[in-house]
Short mmCIF file of C-alpha atoms in Angstrom, two decimals:
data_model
loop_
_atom_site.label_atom_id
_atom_site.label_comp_id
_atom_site.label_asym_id
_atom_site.label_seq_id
_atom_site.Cartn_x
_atom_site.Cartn_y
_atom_site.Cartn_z
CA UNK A 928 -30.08 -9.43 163.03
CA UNK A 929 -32.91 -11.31 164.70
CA UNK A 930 -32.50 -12.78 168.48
CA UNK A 931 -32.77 -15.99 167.39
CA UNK A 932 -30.33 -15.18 164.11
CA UNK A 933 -27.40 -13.85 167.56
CA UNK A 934 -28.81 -17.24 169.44
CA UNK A 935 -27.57 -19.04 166.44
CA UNK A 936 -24.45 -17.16 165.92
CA UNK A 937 -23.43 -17.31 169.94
CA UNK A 938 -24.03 -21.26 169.47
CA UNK A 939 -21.88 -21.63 166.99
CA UNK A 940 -18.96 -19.50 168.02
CA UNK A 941 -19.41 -21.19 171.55
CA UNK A 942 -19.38 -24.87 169.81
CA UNK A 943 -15.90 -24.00 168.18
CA UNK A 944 -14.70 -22.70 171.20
CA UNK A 945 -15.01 -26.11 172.89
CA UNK A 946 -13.43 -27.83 169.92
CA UNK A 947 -10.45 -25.18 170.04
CA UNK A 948 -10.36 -26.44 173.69
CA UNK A 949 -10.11 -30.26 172.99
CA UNK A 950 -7.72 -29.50 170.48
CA UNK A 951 -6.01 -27.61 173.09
CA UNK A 952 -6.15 -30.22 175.09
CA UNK A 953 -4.63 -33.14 172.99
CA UNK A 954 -1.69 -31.02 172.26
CA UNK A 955 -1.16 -31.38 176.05
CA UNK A 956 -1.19 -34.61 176.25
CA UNK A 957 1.70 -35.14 173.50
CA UNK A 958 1.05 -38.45 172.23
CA UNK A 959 4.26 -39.21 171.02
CA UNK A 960 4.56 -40.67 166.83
CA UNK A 961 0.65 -39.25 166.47
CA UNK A 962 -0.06 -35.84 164.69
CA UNK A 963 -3.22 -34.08 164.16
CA UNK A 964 -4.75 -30.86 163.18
CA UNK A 965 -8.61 -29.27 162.33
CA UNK A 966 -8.65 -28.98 158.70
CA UNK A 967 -8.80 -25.32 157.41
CA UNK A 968 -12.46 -25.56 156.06
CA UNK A 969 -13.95 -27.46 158.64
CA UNK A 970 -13.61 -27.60 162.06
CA UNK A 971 -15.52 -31.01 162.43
CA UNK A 972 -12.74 -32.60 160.40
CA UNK A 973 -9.85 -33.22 162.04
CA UNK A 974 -6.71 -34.63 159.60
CA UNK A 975 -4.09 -37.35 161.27
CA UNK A 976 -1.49 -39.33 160.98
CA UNK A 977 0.10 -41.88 163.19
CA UNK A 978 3.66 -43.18 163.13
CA UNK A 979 3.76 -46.75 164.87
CA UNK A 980 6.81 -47.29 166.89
CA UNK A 981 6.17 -51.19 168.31
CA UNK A 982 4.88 -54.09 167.92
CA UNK A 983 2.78 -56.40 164.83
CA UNK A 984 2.22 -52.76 162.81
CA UNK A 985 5.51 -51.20 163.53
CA UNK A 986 6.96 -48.67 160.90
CA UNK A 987 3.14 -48.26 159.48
CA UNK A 988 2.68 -44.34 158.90
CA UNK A 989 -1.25 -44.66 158.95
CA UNK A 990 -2.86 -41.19 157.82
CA UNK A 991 -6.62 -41.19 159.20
CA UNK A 992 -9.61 -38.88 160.06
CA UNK A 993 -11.76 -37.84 162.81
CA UNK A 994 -15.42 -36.60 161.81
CA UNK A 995 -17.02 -34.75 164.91
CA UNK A 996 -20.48 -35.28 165.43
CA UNK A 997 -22.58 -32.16 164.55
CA UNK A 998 -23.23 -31.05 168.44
CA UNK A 999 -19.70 -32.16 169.62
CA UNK A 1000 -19.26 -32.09 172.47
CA UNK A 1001 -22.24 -31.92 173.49
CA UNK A 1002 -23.22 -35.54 172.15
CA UNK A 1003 -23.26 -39.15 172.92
CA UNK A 1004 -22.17 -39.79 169.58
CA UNK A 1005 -19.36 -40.65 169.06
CA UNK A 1006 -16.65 -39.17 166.75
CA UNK A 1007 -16.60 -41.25 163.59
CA UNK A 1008 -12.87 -42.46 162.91
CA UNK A 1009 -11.06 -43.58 159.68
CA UNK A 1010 -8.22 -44.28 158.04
CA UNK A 1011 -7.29 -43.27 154.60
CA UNK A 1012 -5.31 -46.88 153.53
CA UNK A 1013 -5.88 -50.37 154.47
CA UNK A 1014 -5.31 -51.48 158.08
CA UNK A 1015 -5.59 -55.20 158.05
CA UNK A 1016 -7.22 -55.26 161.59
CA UNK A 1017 -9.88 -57.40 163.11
CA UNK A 1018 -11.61 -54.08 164.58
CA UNK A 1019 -11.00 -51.73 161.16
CA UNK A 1020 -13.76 -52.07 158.51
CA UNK A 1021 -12.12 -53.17 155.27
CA UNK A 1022 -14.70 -51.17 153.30
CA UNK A 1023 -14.29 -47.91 154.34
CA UNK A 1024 -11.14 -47.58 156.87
CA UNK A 1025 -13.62 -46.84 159.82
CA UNK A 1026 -12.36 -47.98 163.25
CA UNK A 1027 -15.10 -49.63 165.46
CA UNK A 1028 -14.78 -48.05 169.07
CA UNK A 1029 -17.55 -49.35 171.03
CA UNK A 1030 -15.46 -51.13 172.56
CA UNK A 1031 -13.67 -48.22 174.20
CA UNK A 1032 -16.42 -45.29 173.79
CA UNK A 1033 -20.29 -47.40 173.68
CA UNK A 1034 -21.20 -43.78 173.95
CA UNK A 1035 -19.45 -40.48 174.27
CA UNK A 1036 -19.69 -38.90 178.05
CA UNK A 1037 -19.54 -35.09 177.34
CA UNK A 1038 -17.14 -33.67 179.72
CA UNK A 1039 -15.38 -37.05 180.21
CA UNK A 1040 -14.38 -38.37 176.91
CA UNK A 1041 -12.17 -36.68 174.71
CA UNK A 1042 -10.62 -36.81 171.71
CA UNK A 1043 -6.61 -37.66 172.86
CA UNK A 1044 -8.10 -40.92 174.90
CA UNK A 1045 -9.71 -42.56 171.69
CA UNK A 1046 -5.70 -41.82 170.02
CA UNK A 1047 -4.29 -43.47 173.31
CA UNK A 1048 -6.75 -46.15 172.47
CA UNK A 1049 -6.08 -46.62 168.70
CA UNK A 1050 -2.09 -46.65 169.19
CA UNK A 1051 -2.61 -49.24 172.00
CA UNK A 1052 -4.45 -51.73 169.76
CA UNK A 1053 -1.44 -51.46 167.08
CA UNK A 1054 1.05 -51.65 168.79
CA UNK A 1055 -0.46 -54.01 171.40
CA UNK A 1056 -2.31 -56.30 169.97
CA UNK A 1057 -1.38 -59.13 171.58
CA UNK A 1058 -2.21 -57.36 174.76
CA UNK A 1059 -5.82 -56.38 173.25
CA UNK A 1060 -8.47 -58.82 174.40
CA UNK A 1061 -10.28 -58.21 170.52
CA UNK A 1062 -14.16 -59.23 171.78
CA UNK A 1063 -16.07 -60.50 168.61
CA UNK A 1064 -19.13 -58.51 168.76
CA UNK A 1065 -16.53 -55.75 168.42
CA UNK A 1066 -15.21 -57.43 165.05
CA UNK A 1067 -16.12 -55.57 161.38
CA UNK A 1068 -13.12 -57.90 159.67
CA UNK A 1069 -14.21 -61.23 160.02
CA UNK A 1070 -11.81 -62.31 157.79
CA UNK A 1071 -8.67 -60.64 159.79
CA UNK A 1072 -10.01 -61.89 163.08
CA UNK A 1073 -10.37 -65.56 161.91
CA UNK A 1074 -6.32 -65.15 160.67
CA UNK A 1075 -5.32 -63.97 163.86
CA UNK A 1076 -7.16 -66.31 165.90
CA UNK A 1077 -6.50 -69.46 163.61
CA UNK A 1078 -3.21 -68.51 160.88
CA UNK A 1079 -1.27 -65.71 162.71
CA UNK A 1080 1.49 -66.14 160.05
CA UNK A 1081 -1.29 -65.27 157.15
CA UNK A 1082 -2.42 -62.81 159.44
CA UNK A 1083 0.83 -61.24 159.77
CA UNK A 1084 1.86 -61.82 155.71
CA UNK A 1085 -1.45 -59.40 155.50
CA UNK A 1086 -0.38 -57.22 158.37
CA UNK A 1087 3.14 -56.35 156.49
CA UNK A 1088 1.29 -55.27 153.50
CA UNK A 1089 -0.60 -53.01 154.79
CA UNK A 1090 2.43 -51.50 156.31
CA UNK A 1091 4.12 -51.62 153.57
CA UNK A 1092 1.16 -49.92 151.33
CA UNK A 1093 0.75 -46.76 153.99
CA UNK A 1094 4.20 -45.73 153.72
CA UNK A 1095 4.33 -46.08 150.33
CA UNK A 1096 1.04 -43.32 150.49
CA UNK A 1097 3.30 -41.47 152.72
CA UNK A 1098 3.70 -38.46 150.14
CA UNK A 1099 0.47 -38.36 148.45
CA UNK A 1100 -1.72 -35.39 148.65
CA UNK A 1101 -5.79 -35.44 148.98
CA UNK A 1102 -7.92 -35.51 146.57
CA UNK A 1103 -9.48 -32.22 147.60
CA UNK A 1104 -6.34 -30.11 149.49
CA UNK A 1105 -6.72 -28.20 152.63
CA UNK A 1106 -4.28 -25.49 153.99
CA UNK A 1107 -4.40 -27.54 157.47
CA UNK A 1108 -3.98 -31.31 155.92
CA UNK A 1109 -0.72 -32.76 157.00
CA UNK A 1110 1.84 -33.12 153.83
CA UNK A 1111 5.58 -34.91 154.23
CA UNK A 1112 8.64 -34.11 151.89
CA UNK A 1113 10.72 -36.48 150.97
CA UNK A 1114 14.04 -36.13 152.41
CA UNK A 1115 16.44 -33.55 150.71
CA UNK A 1116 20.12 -33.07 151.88
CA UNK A 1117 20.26 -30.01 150.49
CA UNK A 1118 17.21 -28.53 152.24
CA UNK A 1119 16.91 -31.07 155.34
CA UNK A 1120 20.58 -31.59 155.60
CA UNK A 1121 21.92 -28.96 157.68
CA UNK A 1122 18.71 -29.18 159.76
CA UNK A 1123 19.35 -32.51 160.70
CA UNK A 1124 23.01 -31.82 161.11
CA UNK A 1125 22.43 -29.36 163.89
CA UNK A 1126 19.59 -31.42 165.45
CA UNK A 1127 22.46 -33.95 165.85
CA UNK A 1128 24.89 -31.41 167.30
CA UNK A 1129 22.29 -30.74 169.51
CA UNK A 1130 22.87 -31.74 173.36
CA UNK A 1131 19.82 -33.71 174.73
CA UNK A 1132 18.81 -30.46 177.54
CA UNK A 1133 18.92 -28.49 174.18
CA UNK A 1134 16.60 -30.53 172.31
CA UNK A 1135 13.93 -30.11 174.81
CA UNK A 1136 13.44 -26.32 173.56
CA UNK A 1137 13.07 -26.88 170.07
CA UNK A 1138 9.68 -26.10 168.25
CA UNK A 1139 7.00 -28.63 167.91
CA UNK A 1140 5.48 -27.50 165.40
CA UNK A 1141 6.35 -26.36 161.56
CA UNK A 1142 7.76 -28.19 158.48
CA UNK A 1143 8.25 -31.80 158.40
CA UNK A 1144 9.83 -34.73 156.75
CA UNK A 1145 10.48 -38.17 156.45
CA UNK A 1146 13.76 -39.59 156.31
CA UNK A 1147 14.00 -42.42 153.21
CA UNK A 1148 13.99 -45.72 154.58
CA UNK A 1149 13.26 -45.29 157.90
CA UNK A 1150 9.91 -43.58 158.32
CA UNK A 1151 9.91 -41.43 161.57
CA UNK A 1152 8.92 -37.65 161.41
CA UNK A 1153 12.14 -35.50 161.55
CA UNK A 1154 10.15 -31.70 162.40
CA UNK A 1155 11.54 -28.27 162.28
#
């Protein structure tokens, strides 16, 4: 192997190092109703899915993606965000599901901006948006941002469906699967049952040592993660 073939080879085992990290470090920062994980296949791909718990969007179970940029982190750009169902949101492209974040991130600051701030960011503007000053060189749904600013009941008549549409996507699987993408079972008593029994019995100092991570599923009709 060449120097500049090990150059190439240290780069790249260095670059997913630092995405391992960042990873690393969003677990930390447990953002509570928001799951993600690196696909399998590619580490530049990271699969979500956020449960909102408040406000305009609440019981929406968006599923989304984060594309890094091909130097992350070691790049202004920033990470390109999407969602994989309609979000009928002033700031959300209705074309192709992609969040705009200049607002928040103009540019990404290597060593300053990180991946769990832009999820603080995009569960702040659902389930704050009244609290979200929307600026409208930020706007990519002029149509949305017109409703909210002049017919918040048609605005919100378009909000529900879109809430309504992403949970009923809940339980579908991609298009092209990966080991890593994040899959939900619909609730079975005879499987989930006596799970969610002894979570129950459970006292609250208990609960704190439970796993956070494994199998998960979605109770019918009320659309919060229940994990194992």
């Amino acid at each position: 192997m060449t120097l500049d073939a090990n150059d190439k080879l240290l780069e790249a085992i260095l670059q997913e190092y630092k995405i391992l990290a960042e990873y690393e470090r969003l677990q930390s920062e447990d953002i509570g109703g928001v799951y993600v994980t690196p696909s399998y296949e590619n580490p530049f791909l990271w699969f979500g899915v956020i449960f909102v718990r408040s406000g305009v969007y609440k019981d929406a179970v968006f599923r989304f993606t984060i594309t890094l940029p091909q130097r992350f982190p070691n790049d202004i750009t920033v990470p390109v965000f999407t969602f994989q169902s309609s979000v009928f949101h002033p700031n959300i492209d209705p074309s192709d599901g992609v969040l705009n974040l200049s607002d928040a991130f103009p540019k990404w600051q290597p060593g300053d901006s990180h991946i769990w701030q832009m999820l603080k960011f995009v569960q702040f503007i659902l389930e704050n948006l009244d609290d979200h000053t929307i600026q409208s060189e930020y706007v990519v749904n002029n149509e949305a941002y017109r409703l909210l600013m002049e017919n918040r009941t048609e605005f919100l008549m378009r909000v529900v469906q879109c809430v309504e549409e992403s949970q009923q996507k809940l339980y579908e699987l991609p298009a092209q699967p990966d080991r890593f993408y994040i899959c939900f079972d619909r609730f079975n008593p005879d499987v989930h049952g006596p799970v969610l029994q002894s979570i129950k019995e459970k006292k609250p100092t208990e609960l704190t040592t439970l796993p956070s991570s494994g199998l998960s599923w979605v109770r019918k009709g009320f659309y919060q993660p229940l994990s194992k």
